[in-house]
PDB file of C-alpha atoms in Angstrom:
ATOM      1  CA  MET A   1     -57.837-177.344 -75.085  1.00  0.00           C
ATOM      2  CA  LEU A   2     -55.994-179.771 -72.869  1.00  0.00           C
ATOM      3  CA  PRO A   3     -58.032-182.884 -72.093  1.00  0.00           C
ATOM      4  CA  ALA A   4     -59.388-183.097 -68.558  1.00  0.00           C
ATOM      5  CA  SER A   5     -58.766-179.390 -68.017  1.00  0.00           C
ATOM      6  CA  PRO A   6     -60.862-177.396 -65.573  1.00  0.00           C
ATOM      7  CA  THR A   7     -62.938-174.431 -66.624  1.00  0.00           C
ATOM      8  CA  LEU A   8     -61.457-171.063 -65.742  1.00  0.00           C
ATOM      9  CA  ASP A   9     -63.966-170.640 -62.917  1.00  0.00           C
ATOM     10  CA  GLU A  10     -63.125-174.093 -61.530  1.00  0.00           C
ATOM     11  CA  LEU A  11     -59.425-173.275 -61.679  1.00  0.00           C
ATOM     12  CA  LEU A  12     -59.779-169.965 -59.878  1.00  0.00           C
ATOM     13  CA  GLU A  13     -62.081-171.442 -57.234  1.00  0.00           C
ATOM     14  CA  ARG A  14     -59.303-173.754 -55.980  1.00  0.00           C
ATOM     15  CA  LEU A  15     -56.342-171.387 -56.441  1.00  0.00           C
ATOM     16  CA  TYR A  16     -54.084-170.538 -53.497  1.00  0.00           C
ATOM     17  CA  VAL A  17     -51.357-167.891 -53.818  1.00  0.00           C
ATOM     18  CA  VAL A  18     -48.467-168.072 -51.368  1.00  0.00           C
ATOM     19  CA  SER A  19     -45.321-166.052 -50.668  1.00  0.00           C
ATOM     20  CA  LEU A  20     -42.326-168.110 -49.586  1.00  0.00           C
ATOM     21  CA  PRO A  21     -39.502-166.197 -47.841  1.00  0.00           C
ATOM     22  CA  MET A  22     -36.009-167.201 -48.926  1.00  0.00           C
ATOM     23  CA  ARG A  23     -32.867-167.696 -46.871  1.00  0.00           C
ATOM     24  CA  VAL A  24     -30.650-166.020 -49.465  1.00  0.00           C
ATOM     25  CA  ARG A  25     -31.332-163.835 -52.475  1.00  0.00           C
ATOM     26  CA  PHE A  26     -31.716-165.973 -55.606  1.00  0.00           C
ATOM     27  CA  ARG A  27     -32.511-164.860 -59.149  1.00  0.00           C
ATOM     28  CA  GLY A  28     -32.751-161.351 -57.742  1.00  0.00           C
ATOM     29  CA  ILE A  29     -35.633-162.135 -55.360  1.00  0.00           C
ATOM     30  CA  ASP A  30     -36.006-162.576 -51.602  1.00  0.00           C
ATOM     31  CA  VAL A  31     -39.580-163.933 -51.701  1.00  0.00           C
ATOM     32  CA  ARG A  32     -40.906-166.558 -54.116  1.00  0.00           C
ATOM     33  CA  GLU A  33     -44.558-166.270 -55.077  1.00  0.00           C
ATOM     34  CA  VAL A  34     -46.434-169.218 -56.590  1.00  0.00           C
ATOM     35  CA  ALA A  35     -50.059-170.133 -57.170  1.00  0.00           C
ATOM     36  CA  LEU A  36     -51.123-173.629 -56.117  1.00  0.00           C
ATOM     37  CA  ILE A  37     -53.945-175.521 -57.807  1.00  0.00           C
ATOM     38  CA  GLU A  38     -56.036-178.178 -56.038  1.00  0.00           C
ATOM     39  CA  GLY A  39     -57.603-180.730 -58.362  1.00  0.00           C
ATOM     40  CA  PRO A  40     -59.025-184.256 -58.470  1.00  0.00           C
ATOM     41  CA  CYS A  41     -55.585-185.834 -59.025  1.00  0.00           C
ATOM     42  CA  GLY A  42     -53.695-183.811 -56.420  1.00  0.00           C
ATOM     43  CA  TRP A  43     -51.933-180.465 -56.314  1.00  0.00           C
ATOM     44  CA  GLY A  44     -50.249-178.501 -59.066  1.00  0.00           C
ATOM     45  CA  GLU A  45     -48.167-175.350 -59.129  1.00  0.00           C
ATOM     46  CA  PHE A  46     -48.241-172.287 -61.371  1.00  0.00           C
ATOM     47  CA  GLY A  47     -45.075-170.362 -60.597  1.00  0.00           C
ATOM     48  CA  ALA A  48     -43.892-168.640 -63.783  1.00  0.00           C
ATOM     49  CA  PHE A  49     -41.511-165.869 -62.774  1.00  0.00           C
ATOM     50  CA  VAL A  50     -43.207-162.509 -62.633  1.00  0.00           C
ATOM     51  CA  GLU A  51     -41.287-161.018 -65.548  1.00  0.00           C
ATOM     52  CA  TYR A  52     -42.532-163.693 -67.986  1.00  0.00           C
ATOM     53  CA  GLY A  53     -45.269-162.736 -70.415  1.00  0.00           C
ATOM     54  CA  ALA A  54     -48.474-164.701 -70.859  1.00  0.00           C
ATOM     55  CA  ALA A  55     -47.264-166.721 -73.863  1.00  0.00           C
ATOM     56  CA  GLU A  56     -44.344-168.136 -71.885  1.00  0.00           C
ATOM     57  CA  ALA A  57     -46.189-168.380 -68.569  1.00  0.00           C
ATOM     58  CA  ALA A  58     -48.994-170.413 -70.171  1.00  0.00           C
ATOM     59  CA  HIS A  59     -46.673-173.447 -70.303  1.00  0.00           C
ATOM     60  CA  TRP A  60     -46.252-173.191 -66.536  1.00  0.00           C
ATOM     61  CA  LEU A  61     -50.016-173.054 -66.080  1.00  0.00           C
ATOM     62  CA  ALA A  62     -50.406-176.133 -68.278  1.00  0.00           C
ATOM     63  CA  SER A  63     -47.906-177.938 -66.046  1.00  0.00           C
ATOM     64  CA  GLY A  64     -49.869-177.059 -62.914  1.00  0.00           C
ATOM     65  CA  ILE A  65     -53.129-178.210 -64.482  1.00  0.00           C
ATOM     66  CA  GLU A  66     -51.534-181.489 -65.573  1.00  0.00           C
ATOM     67  CA  ALA A  67     -50.448-182.203 -61.989  1.00  0.00           C
ATOM     68  CA  ALA A  68     -53.848-181.382 -60.505  1.00  0.00           C
ATOM     69  CA  TYR A  69     -56.127-182.889 -63.150  1.00  0.00           C
ATOM     70  CA  ARG A  70     -54.338-185.837 -64.778  1.00  0.00           C
ATOM     71  CA  PRO A  71     -53.105-189.171 -63.413  1.00  0.00           C
ATOM     72  CA  SER A  72     -49.332-189.303 -63.004  1.00  0.00           C
ATOM     73  CA  PRO A  73     -47.079-191.776 -64.805  1.00  0.00           C
ATOM     74  CA  ALA A  74     -45.397-194.533 -62.792  1.00  0.00           C
ATOM     75  CA  PRO A  75     -41.717-193.874 -61.988  1.00  0.00           C
ATOM     76  CA  VAL A  76     -38.993-196.466 -62.512  1.00  0.00           C
ATOM     77  CA  ARG A  77     -36.956-195.308 -59.476  1.00  0.00           C
ATOM     78  CA  ASP A  78     -38.087-194.119 -56.071  1.00  0.00           C
ATOM     79  CA  ARG A  79     -35.290-191.708 -55.152  1.00  0.00           C
ATOM     80  CA  ILE A  80     -33.293-189.122 -57.060  1.00  0.00           C
ATOM     81  CA  PRO A  81     -29.714-187.910 -56.507  1.00  0.00           C
ATOM     82  CA  ILE A  82     -29.726-184.125 -56.130  1.00  0.00           C
ATOM     83  CA  ASN A  83     -27.137-181.400 -56.309  1.00  0.00           C
ATOM     84  CA  ALA A  84     -26.667-178.648 -53.783  1.00  0.00           C
ATOM     85  CA  THR A  85     -27.457-175.202 -55.180  1.00  0.00           C
ATOM     86  CA  VAL A  86     -25.156-172.337 -54.227  1.00  0.00           C
ATOM     87  CA  PRO A  87     -26.431-168.851 -55.099  1.00  0.00           C
ATOM     88  CA  ALA A  88     -24.038-166.020 -55.939  1.00  0.00           C
ATOM     89  CA  VAL A  89     -23.071-165.507 -52.288  1.00  0.00           C
ATOM     90  CA  ASP A  90     -19.725-164.485 -50.849  1.00  0.00           C
ATOM     91  CA  ALA A  91     -17.309-167.379 -50.513  1.00  0.00           C
ATOM     92  CA  ALA A  92     -17.486-167.103 -46.724  1.00  0.00           C
ATOM     93  CA  ARG A  93     -21.192-168.026 -46.815  1.00  0.00           C
ATOM     94  CA  VAL A  94     -20.692-171.210 -48.836  1.00  0.00           C
ATOM     95  CA  PRO A  95     -20.365-173.634 -45.883  1.00  0.00           C
ATOM     96  CA  GLY A  96     -23.676-172.444 -44.448  1.00  0.00           C
ATOM     97  CA  VAL A  97     -25.435-172.882 -47.784  1.00  0.00           C
ATOM     98  CA  LEU A  98     -24.017-176.376 -48.322  1.00  0.00           C
ATOM     99  CA  ALA A  99     -25.069-177.427 -44.815  1.00  0.00           C
ATOM    100  CA  ARG A 100     -28.681-177.373 -46.036  1.00  0.00           C
ATOM    101  CA  PHE A 101     -27.927-180.164 -48.548  1.00  0.00           C
ATOM    102  CA  PRO A 102     -26.741-183.056 -46.357  1.00  0.00           C
ATOM    103  CA  GLY A 103     -25.009-185.824 -48.254  1.00  0.00           C
ATOM    104  CA  ALA A 104     -24.954-184.030 -51.601  1.00  0.00           C
ATOM    105  CA  ARG A 105     -21.839-184.929 -53.567  1.00  0.00           C
ATOM    106  CA  THR A 106     -22.540-182.508 -56.407  1.00  0.00           C
ATOM    107  CA  ALA A 107     -23.003-178.739 -56.199  1.00  0.00           C
ATOM    108  CA  LYS A 108     -24.245-176.251 -58.782  1.00  0.00           C
ATOM    109  CA  VAL A 109     -22.724-172.825 -58.282  1.00  0.00           C
ATOM    110  CA  LYS A 110     -24.268-169.664 -59.703  1.00  0.00           C
ATOM    111  CA  VAL A 111     -21.758-167.502 -61.575  1.00  0.00           C
ATOM    112  CA  ALA A 112     -21.784-164.470 -63.906  1.00  0.00           C
ATOM    113  CA  GLU A 113     -23.983-162.550 -61.480  1.00  0.00           C
ATOM    114  CA  PRO A 114     -24.484-158.905 -62.529  1.00  0.00           C
ATOM    115  CA  GLY A 115     -22.287-156.648 -60.437  1.00  0.00           C
ATOM    116  CA  GLN A 116     -19.828-159.414 -59.563  1.00  0.00           C
ATOM    117  CA  THR A 117     -16.469-160.341 -61.087  1.00  0.00           C
ATOM    118  CA  LEU A 118     -14.838-163.529 -62.316  1.00  0.00           C
ATOM    119  CA  ALA A 119     -12.652-163.385 -59.208  1.00  0.00           C
ATOM    120  CA  ASP A 120     -15.827-163.576 -57.099  1.00  0.00           C
ATOM    121  CA  ASP A 121     -16.909-166.644 -59.092  1.00  0.00           C
ATOM    122  CA  VAL A 122     -13.535-168.328 -58.667  1.00  0.00           C
ATOM    123  CA  ALA A 123     -13.544-167.712 -54.908  1.00  0.00           C
ATOM    124  CA  ARG A 124     -17.074-169.136 -54.582  1.00  0.00           C
ATOM    125  CA  VAL A 125     -16.245-172.209 -56.669  1.00  0.00           C
ATOM    126  CA  GLU A 126     -13.041-172.821 -54.706  1.00  0.00           C
ATOM    127  CA  ALA A 127     -14.991-172.653 -51.433  1.00  0.00           C
ATOM    128  CA  VAL A 128     -17.473-175.200 -52.777  1.00  0.00           C
ATOM    129  CA  ARG A 129     -14.771-177.449 -54.188  1.00  0.00           C
ATOM    130  CA  ALA A 130     -13.191-177.661 -50.735  1.00  0.00           C
ATOM    131  CA  LEU A 131     -16.373-179.288 -49.402  1.00  0.00           C
ATOM    132  CA  VAL A 132     -18.052-181.104 -52.323  1.00  0.00           C
ATOM    133  CA  PRO A 133     -16.281-183.404 -54.809  1.00  0.00           C
ATOM    134  CA  VAL A 134     -18.281-182.611 -57.978  1.00  0.00           C
ATOM    135  CA  VAL A 135     -18.863-179.004 -59.019  1.00  0.00           C
ATOM    136  CA  ARG A 136     -20.878-177.569 -61.919  1.00  0.00           C
ATOM    137  CA  VAL A 137     -21.500-173.882 -62.607  1.00  0.00           C
ATOM    138  CA  ASP A 138     -24.510-172.045 -64.035  1.00  0.00           C
ATOM    139  CA  ALA A 139     -24.060-168.716 -65.823  1.00  0.00           C
ATOM    140  CA  ASN A 140     -27.671-168.299 -67.029  1.00  0.00           C
ATOM    141  CA  GLY A 141     -26.373-167.129 -70.402  1.00  0.00           C
ATOM    142  CA  GLY A 142     -24.399-164.294 -68.823  1.00  0.00           C
ATOM    143  CA  TRP A 143     -21.141-164.595 -70.763  1.00  0.00           C
ATOM    144  CA  THR A 144     -19.980-163.940 -74.288  1.00  0.00           C
ATOM    145  CA  VAL A 145     -18.054-166.773 -75.940  1.00  0.00           C
ATOM    146  CA  GLU A 146     -14.756-165.088 -75.108  1.00  0.00           C
ATOM    147  CA  GLU A 147     -15.781-164.460 -71.499  1.00  0.00           C
ATOM    148  CA  ALA A 148     -16.981-168.054 -71.123  1.00  0.00           C
ATOM    149  CA  ALA A 149     -13.709-169.445 -72.472  1.00  0.00           C
ATOM    150  CA  SER A 150     -11.728-167.279 -70.034  1.00  0.00           C
ATOM    151  CA  ALA A 151     -14.010-168.281 -67.179  1.00  0.00           C
ATOM    152  CA  ALA A 152     -13.628-171.962 -68.012  1.00  0.00           C
ATOM    153  CA  ARG A 153      -9.860-171.639 -67.765  1.00  0.00           C
ATOM    154  CA  ALA A 154     -10.007-169.728 -64.472  1.00  0.00           C
ATOM    155  CA  LEU A 155     -12.601-171.982 -62.875  1.00  0.00           C
ATOM    156  CA  THR A 156     -10.705-175.185 -63.736  1.00  0.00           C
ATOM    157  CA  ALA A 157      -7.251-173.945 -62.710  1.00  0.00           C
ATOM    158  CA  SER A 158      -7.354-175.929 -59.460  1.00  0.00           C
ATOM    159  CA  GLY A 159      -9.864-178.656 -60.292  1.00  0.00           C
ATOM    160  CA  PRO A 160     -12.352-179.947 -62.860  1.00  0.00           C
ATOM    161  CA  LEU A 161     -15.897-178.818 -63.534  1.00  0.00           C
ATOM    162  CA  GLU A 162     -18.615-181.337 -64.312  1.00  0.00           C
ATOM    163  CA  TYR A 163     -20.051-178.867 -66.824  1.00  0.00           C
ATOM    164  CA  LEU A 164     -20.783-175.232 -67.673  1.00  0.00           C
ATOM    165  CA  GLU A 165     -24.547-174.700 -67.634  1.00  0.00           C
ATOM    166  CA  GLN A 166     -25.849-172.190 -70.208  1.00  0.00           C
ATOM    167  CA  PRO A 167     -22.580-170.234 -70.311  1.00  0.00           C
ATOM    168  CA  CYS A 168     -23.785-168.168 -73.313  1.00  0.00           C
ATOM    169  CA  ALA A 169     -27.225-167.030 -74.370  1.00  0.00           C
ATOM    170  CA  THR A 170     -27.604-168.427 -77.895  1.00  0.00           C
ATOM    171  CA  VAL A 171     -27.318-171.823 -79.540  1.00  0.00           C
ATOM    172  CA  PRO A 172     -24.640-170.666 -82.040  1.00  0.00           C
ATOM    173  CA  GLU A 173     -22.565-169.295 -79.145  1.00  0.00           C
ATOM    174  CA  LEU A 174     -22.832-172.584 -77.260  1.00  0.00           C
ATOM    175  CA  ALA A 175     -21.733-174.499 -80.359  1.00  0.00           C
ATOM    176  CA  GLU A 176     -18.754-172.164 -80.836  1.00  0.00           C
ATOM    177  CA  LEU A 177     -17.742-172.438 -77.188  1.00  0.00           C
ATOM    178  CA  ARG A 178     -17.819-176.241 -77.327  1.00  0.00           C
ATOM    179  CA  ARG A 179     -15.067-176.058 -79.940  1.00  0.00           C
ATOM    180  CA  LEU A 180     -12.911-173.861 -77.691  1.00  0.00           C
ATOM    181  CA  VAL A 181     -13.052-175.530 -74.266  1.00  0.00           C
ATOM    182  CA  ASP A 182     -12.600-178.999 -72.831  1.00  0.00           C
ATOM    183  CA  VAL A 183     -15.311-178.536 -70.187  1.00  0.00           C
ATOM    184  CA  PRO A 184     -18.686-180.078 -71.141  1.00  0.00           C
ATOM    185  CA  VAL A 185     -21.413-177.564 -71.988  1.00  0.00           C
ATOM    186  CA  ALA A 186     -24.988-177.937 -70.723  1.00  0.00           C
ATOM    187  CA  ALA A 187     -28.002-176.153 -72.196  1.00  0.00           C
ATOM    188  CA  ASP A 188     -30.854-174.884 -70.019  1.00  0.00           C
ATOM    189  CA  GLU A 189     -32.517-171.705 -71.301  1.00  0.00           C
ATOM    190  CA  SER A 190     -31.751-172.810 -74.868  1.00  0.00           C
ATOM    191  CA  ILE A 191     -34.177-175.669 -74.244  1.00  0.00           C
ATOM    192  CA  ARG A 192     -36.797-174.424 -71.776  1.00  0.00           C
ATOM    193  CA  LYS A 193     -37.185-170.937 -73.273  1.00  0.00           C
ATOM    194  CA  ALA A 194     -36.949-171.974 -76.929  1.00  0.00           C
ATOM    195  CA  SER A 195     -39.782-172.402 -79.390  1.00  0.00           C
ATOM    196  CA  ASP A 196     -37.766-175.365 -80.711  1.00  0.00           C
ATOM    197  CA  PRO A 197     -36.272-177.084 -77.642  1.00  0.00           C
ATOM    198  CA  LEU A 198     -34.509-179.709 -79.775  1.00  0.00           C
ATOM    199  CA  ARG A 199     -32.485-177.248 -81.858  1.00  0.00           C
ATOM    200  CA  VAL A 200     -29.621-177.243 -79.367  1.00  0.00           C
ATOM    201  CA  VAL A 201     -29.197-181.000 -79.852  1.00  0.00           C
ATOM    202  CA  ARG A 202     -29.472-180.924 -83.642  1.00  0.00           C
ATOM    203  CA  GLU A 203     -26.771-178.262 -83.836  1.00  0.00           C
ATOM    204  CA  ARG A 204     -24.504-180.152 -81.441  1.00  0.00           C
ATOM    205  CA  ALA A 205     -24.371-177.163 -79.142  1.00  0.00           C
ATOM    206  CA  ALA A 206     -24.464-179.060 -75.832  1.00  0.00           C
ATOM    207  CA  ASP A 207     -23.138-182.171 -74.138  1.00  0.00           C
ATOM    208  CA  ILE A 208     -25.908-182.247 -71.510  1.00  0.00           C
ATOM    209  CA  ALA A 209     -29.553-181.119 -71.555  1.00  0.00           C
ATOM    210  CA  VAL A 210     -30.986-179.434 -68.458  1.00  0.00           C
ATOM    211  CA  VAL A 211     -34.775-179.679 -68.529  1.00  0.00           C
ATOM    212  CA  LYS A 212     -37.454-178.303 -66.205  1.00  0.00           C
ATOM    213  CA  VAL A 213     -41.020-179.503 -65.890  1.00  0.00           C
ATOM    214  CA  ALA A 214     -42.991-176.274 -65.629  1.00  0.00           C
ATOM    215  CA  PRO A 215     -41.385-174.303 -68.477  1.00  0.00           C
ATOM    216  CA  LEU A 216     -41.878-177.247 -70.839  1.00  0.00           C
ATOM    217  CA  GLY A 217     -45.551-177.608 -69.940  1.00  0.00           C
ATOM    218  CA  GLY A 218     -45.569-180.607 -67.628  1.00  0.00           C
ATOM    219  CA  VAL A 219     -44.084-184.020 -66.913  1.00  0.00           C
ATOM    220  CA  SER A 220     -45.531-185.603 -70.066  1.00  0.00           C
ATOM    221  CA  ARG A 221     -44.044-182.925 -72.295  1.00  0.00           C
ATOM    222  CA  LEU A 222     -40.667-183.173 -70.560  1.00  0.00           C
ATOM    223  CA  LEU A 223     -40.578-186.936 -71.056  1.00  0.00           C
ATOM    224  CA  ASP A 224     -41.528-186.479 -74.715  1.00  0.00           C
ATOM    225  CA  VAL A 225     -38.683-183.988 -75.246  1.00  0.00           C
ATOM    226  CA  ALA A 226     -36.248-186.192 -73.315  1.00  0.00           C
ATOM    227  CA  ALA A 227     -37.096-189.164 -75.540  1.00  0.00           C
ATOM    228  CA  GLN A 228     -35.891-187.156 -78.549  1.00  0.00           C
ATOM    229  CA  ILE A 229     -32.589-186.057 -76.975  1.00  0.00           C
ATOM    230  CA  ASP A 230     -29.543-188.274 -77.413  1.00  0.00           C
ATOM    231  CA  ILE A 231     -27.426-186.620 -74.711  1.00  0.00           C
ATOM    232  CA  PRO A 232     -27.652-187.067 -70.923  1.00  0.00           C
ATOM    233  CA  ILE A 233     -30.560-185.368 -69.147  1.00  0.00           C
ATOM    234  CA  VAL A 234     -30.477-183.392 -65.903  1.00  0.00           C
ATOM    235  CA  VAL A 235     -33.888-182.506 -64.452  1.00  0.00           C
ATOM    236  CA  SER A 236     -33.813-179.240 -62.559  1.00  0.00           C
ATOM    237  CA  SER A 237     -36.272-177.091 -60.628  1.00  0.00           C
ATOM    238  CA  ALA A 238     -37.514-173.593 -61.369  1.00  0.00           C
ATOM    239  CA  LEU A 239     -37.304-172.490 -57.730  1.00  0.00           C
ATOM    240  CA  ASP A 240     -40.386-174.599 -57.051  1.00  0.00           C
ATOM    241  CA  SER A 241     -42.296-174.947 -53.812  1.00  0.00           C
ATOM    242  CA  ALA A 242     -42.637-178.363 -52.200  1.00  0.00           C
ATOM    243  CA  VAL A 243     -45.617-178.999 -54.476  1.00  0.00           C
ATOM    244  CA  GLY A 244     -43.852-178.110 -57.700  1.00  0.00           C
ATOM    245  CA  MET A 245     -40.723-180.009 -56.692  1.00  0.00           C
ATOM    246  CA  THR A 246     -42.625-183.294 -56.646  1.00  0.00           C
ATOM    247  CA  ARG A 247     -43.169-182.966 -60.403  1.00  0.00           C
ATOM    248  CA  GLY A 248     -39.475-182.611 -61.104  1.00  0.00           C
ATOM    249  CA  LEU A 249     -38.723-185.607 -58.913  1.00  0.00           C
ATOM    250  CA  LEU A 250     -41.433-187.582 -60.706  1.00  0.00           C
ATOM    251  CA  ALA A 251     -40.032-186.656 -64.123  1.00  0.00           C
ATOM    252  CA  ALA A 252     -36.524-187.703 -63.070  1.00  0.00           C
ATOM    253  CA  GLY A 253     -37.990-190.888 -61.654  1.00  0.00           C
ATOM    254  CA  CYS A 254     -39.598-191.710 -65.000  1.00  0.00           C
ATOM    255  CA  LEU A 255     -36.501-191.264 -67.181  1.00  0.00           C
ATOM    256  CA  PRO A 256     -35.094-194.570 -68.502  1.00  0.00           C
ATOM    257  CA  THR A 257     -31.565-193.548 -67.433  1.00  0.00           C
ATOM    258  CA  LEU A 258     -30.246-190.890 -65.088  1.00  0.00           C
ATOM    259  CA  GLN A 259     -26.501-190.275 -65.245  1.00  0.00           C
ATOM    260  CA  HIS A 260     -26.175-187.037 -63.279  1.00  0.00           C
ATOM    261  CA  ALA A 261     -27.456-185.570 -60.030  1.00  0.00           C
ATOM    262  CA  CYS A 262     -30.524-183.409 -60.573  1.00  0.00           C
ATOM    263  CA  GLY A 263     -31.125-179.808 -59.548  1.00  0.00           C
ATOM    264  CA  LEU A 264     -34.125-180.641 -57.393  1.00  0.00           C
ATOM    265  CA  GLY A 265     -32.901-179.645 -53.947  1.00  0.00           C
ATOM    266  CA  THR A 266     -33.724-175.942 -54.019  1.00  0.00           C
ATOM    267  CA  GLY A 267     -36.335-176.350 -51.284  1.00  0.00           C
ATOM    268  CA  GLY A 268     -33.460-175.772 -48.881  1.00  0.00           C
ATOM    269  CA  LEU A 269     -33.361-172.161 -50.056  1.00  0.00           C
ATOM    270  CA  PHE A 270     -36.756-171.380 -48.447  1.00  0.00           C
ATOM    271  CA  VAL A 271     -37.210-170.269 -44.846  1.00  0.00           C
ATOM    272  CA  ASP A 272     -40.672-171.850 -44.899  1.00  0.00           C
ATOM    273  CA  ASP A 273     -42.645-173.894 -47.417  1.00  0.00           C
ATOM    274  CA  VAL A 274     -46.219-175.087 -47.868  1.00  0.00           C
ATOM    275  CA  ALA A 275     -45.392-178.588 -46.613  1.00  0.00           C
ATOM    276  CA  ASP A 276     -42.790-180.285 -44.480  1.00  0.00           C
ATOM    277  CA  VAL A 277     -40.147-181.709 -46.768  1.00  0.00           C
ATOM    278  CA  ALA A 278     -37.589-184.197 -45.522  1.00  0.00           C
ATOM    279  CA  PRO A 279     -33.973-183.144 -46.085  1.00  0.00           C
ATOM    280  CA  PRO A 280     -31.895-185.162 -48.541  1.00  0.00           C
ATOM    281  CA  VAL A 281     -30.648-188.501 -47.224  1.00  0.00           C
ATOM    282  CA  ASP A 282     -27.185-189.381 -48.513  1.00  0.00           C
ATOM    283  CA  GLY A 283     -27.762-186.832 -51.255  1.00  0.00           C
ATOM    284  CA  PHE A 284     -31.083-188.327 -52.448  1.00  0.00           C
ATOM    285  CA  LEU A 285     -34.709-187.138 -52.323  1.00  0.00           C
ATOM    286  CA  PRO A 286     -37.721-189.481 -52.569  1.00  0.00           C
ATOM    287  CA  VAL A 287     -40.220-189.543 -55.428  1.00  0.00           C
ATOM    288  CA  GLY A 288     -43.796-189.042 -54.255  1.00  0.00           C
ATOM    289  CA  PRO A 289     -46.684-186.589 -53.990  1.00  0.00           C
ATOM    290  CA  VAL A 290     -46.940-183.783 -51.448  1.00  0.00           C
ATOM    291  CA  ALA A 291     -50.081-182.068 -50.147  1.00  0.00           C
ATOM    292  CA  PRO A 292     -49.822-178.571 -48.661  1.00  0.00           C
ATOM    293  CA  ASP A 293     -50.475-178.063 -44.959  1.00  0.00           C
ATOM    294  CA  PRO A 294     -53.747-176.051 -44.694  1.00  0.00           C
ATOM    295  CA  ALA A 295     -52.295-173.973 -41.881  1.00  0.00           C
ATOM    296  CA  ARG A 296     -49.332-173.030 -44.037  1.00  0.00           C
ATOM    297  CA  LEU A 297     -51.554-172.144 -46.967  1.00  0.00           C
ATOM    298  CA  THR A 298     -53.136-169.619 -44.618  1.00  0.00           C
ATOM    299  CA  GLY A 299     -49.959-168.483 -42.883  1.00  0.00           C
ATOM    300  CA  LEU A 300     -48.001-168.043 -46.115  1.00  0.00           C
ATOM    301  CA  ALA A 301     -50.884-166.563 -48.110  1.00  0.00           C
ATOM    302  CA  ALA A 302     -49.881-163.682 -50.340  1.00  0.00           C
ATOM    303  CA  ALA A 303     -51.267-160.206 -49.757  1.00  0.00           C
ATOM    304  CA  PRO A 304     -54.713-159.630 -51.364  1.00  0.00           C
ATOM    305  CA  ALA A 305     -53.268-157.382 -54.064  1.00  0.00           C
ATOM    306  CA  ARG A 306     -50.747-160.063 -55.039  1.00  0.00           C
ATOM    307  CA  ARG A 307     -53.443-162.740 -55.105  1.00  0.00           C
ATOM    308  CA  ASP A 308     -55.437-160.511 -57.447  1.00  0.00           C
ATOM    309  CA  TRP A 309     -52.355-160.121 -59.649  1.00  0.00           C
ATOM    310  CA  TRP A 310     -51.995-163.894 -59.950  1.00  0.00           C
ATOM    311  CA  ILE A 311     -55.696-164.332 -60.684  1.00  0.00           C
ATOM    312  CA  GLU A 312     -55.409-161.866 -63.554  1.00  0.00           C
ATOM    313  CA  ARG A 313     -52.342-163.710 -64.764  1.00  0.00           C
ATOM    314  CA  VAL A 314     -54.247-167.005 -64.840  1.00  0.00           C
ATOM    315  CA  ARG A 315     -56.999-165.258 -66.785  1.00  0.00           C
ATOM    316  CA  ALA A 316     -54.435-164.055 -69.326  1.00  0.00           C
ATOM    317  CA  CYS A 317     -52.755-167.454 -69.716  1.00  0.00           C
ATOM    318  CA  TYR A 318     -55.836-169.670 -69.742  1.00  0.00           C
ATOM    319  CA  PRO A 319     -57.008-168.838 -73.304  1.00  0.00           C
ATOM    320  CA  LEU A 320     -53.553-169.754 -74.621  1.00  0.00           C
ATOM    321  CA  LEU A 321     -53.592-173.336 -73.327  1.00  0.00           C
ATOM    322  CA  GLY A 322     -55.292-174.741 -76.415  1.00  0.00           C
ATOM    323  CA  SER A 323     -52.424-173.656 -78.659  1.00  0.00           C
ATOM    324  CA  LEU A 324     -49.676-175.326 -76.625  1.00  0.00           C
ATOM    325  CA  SER A 325     -47.924-178.470 -77.831  1.00  0.00           C
ATOM    326  CA  VAL A 326     -47.981-180.256 -74.479  1.00  0.00           C
ATOM    327  CA  ASN A 327     -50.017-183.374 -75.227  1.00  0.00           C
TER     328      ASN A 327
END
């Protein structure tokens, strides 16, 4: 069992489940549900997406417990450059989305959305490129190698891309694609959803590693993985609330070097959050803890049936914590 962990009863006693309405549909959802954990060292977040099974979600619970029950490491920088995040919206909606990321000079654009076409992706990227100088795209593993190669050509016809994030689903596909295109390839799911998160580096399947705190089991585990990766690191969020976002900012703040803007500005996608969060200043967000507003914990509280669902999920994940490699 993780050191300094609460008992299950202690964990459930200080668990708050909230529903955060979103400005635009993202990852197929309009409302983001997360469970917040209050502990002696602050607040943590358990926000594994609802489709994840207990074995995968347990890492997210470990991350929330780490935040609430363990002292945090000291960062080496106090602000983090962030990218704007553009969901798979129509090109006409791009200016409104980007307006919520003041000063951002990098934008990550979602592509390969089910039901959309490559032409839709190109139009969205072109609309972003007209307003932001550095553009990266994220396909969430949605392309075959052939589709990814074609998309890379189409999306760079009028300007460069910083990188293609998880263009294909598997490590062998990423390695093959790297040999076919000039655009750098970044790995996300091949790290955070893998039993061996370092395989993608050993097989030279990526130029950049995108890492997320909660799926890896916490800040300490992320920093341990990052220390074993010899390619640049981008810390990203998992559609975190204001509480969860502080852990990503802390992790980015603790990295020895940080060459790229991080995907830690997704708070702008929420209509309301559990705490007031300052907008980016000149494209940067500060490193520091956040405590939820008690009134918002009440006002954004999930329906009783959904709270019960999350409680049962914690019960399912809790016995798995002892088997996780997150120390």
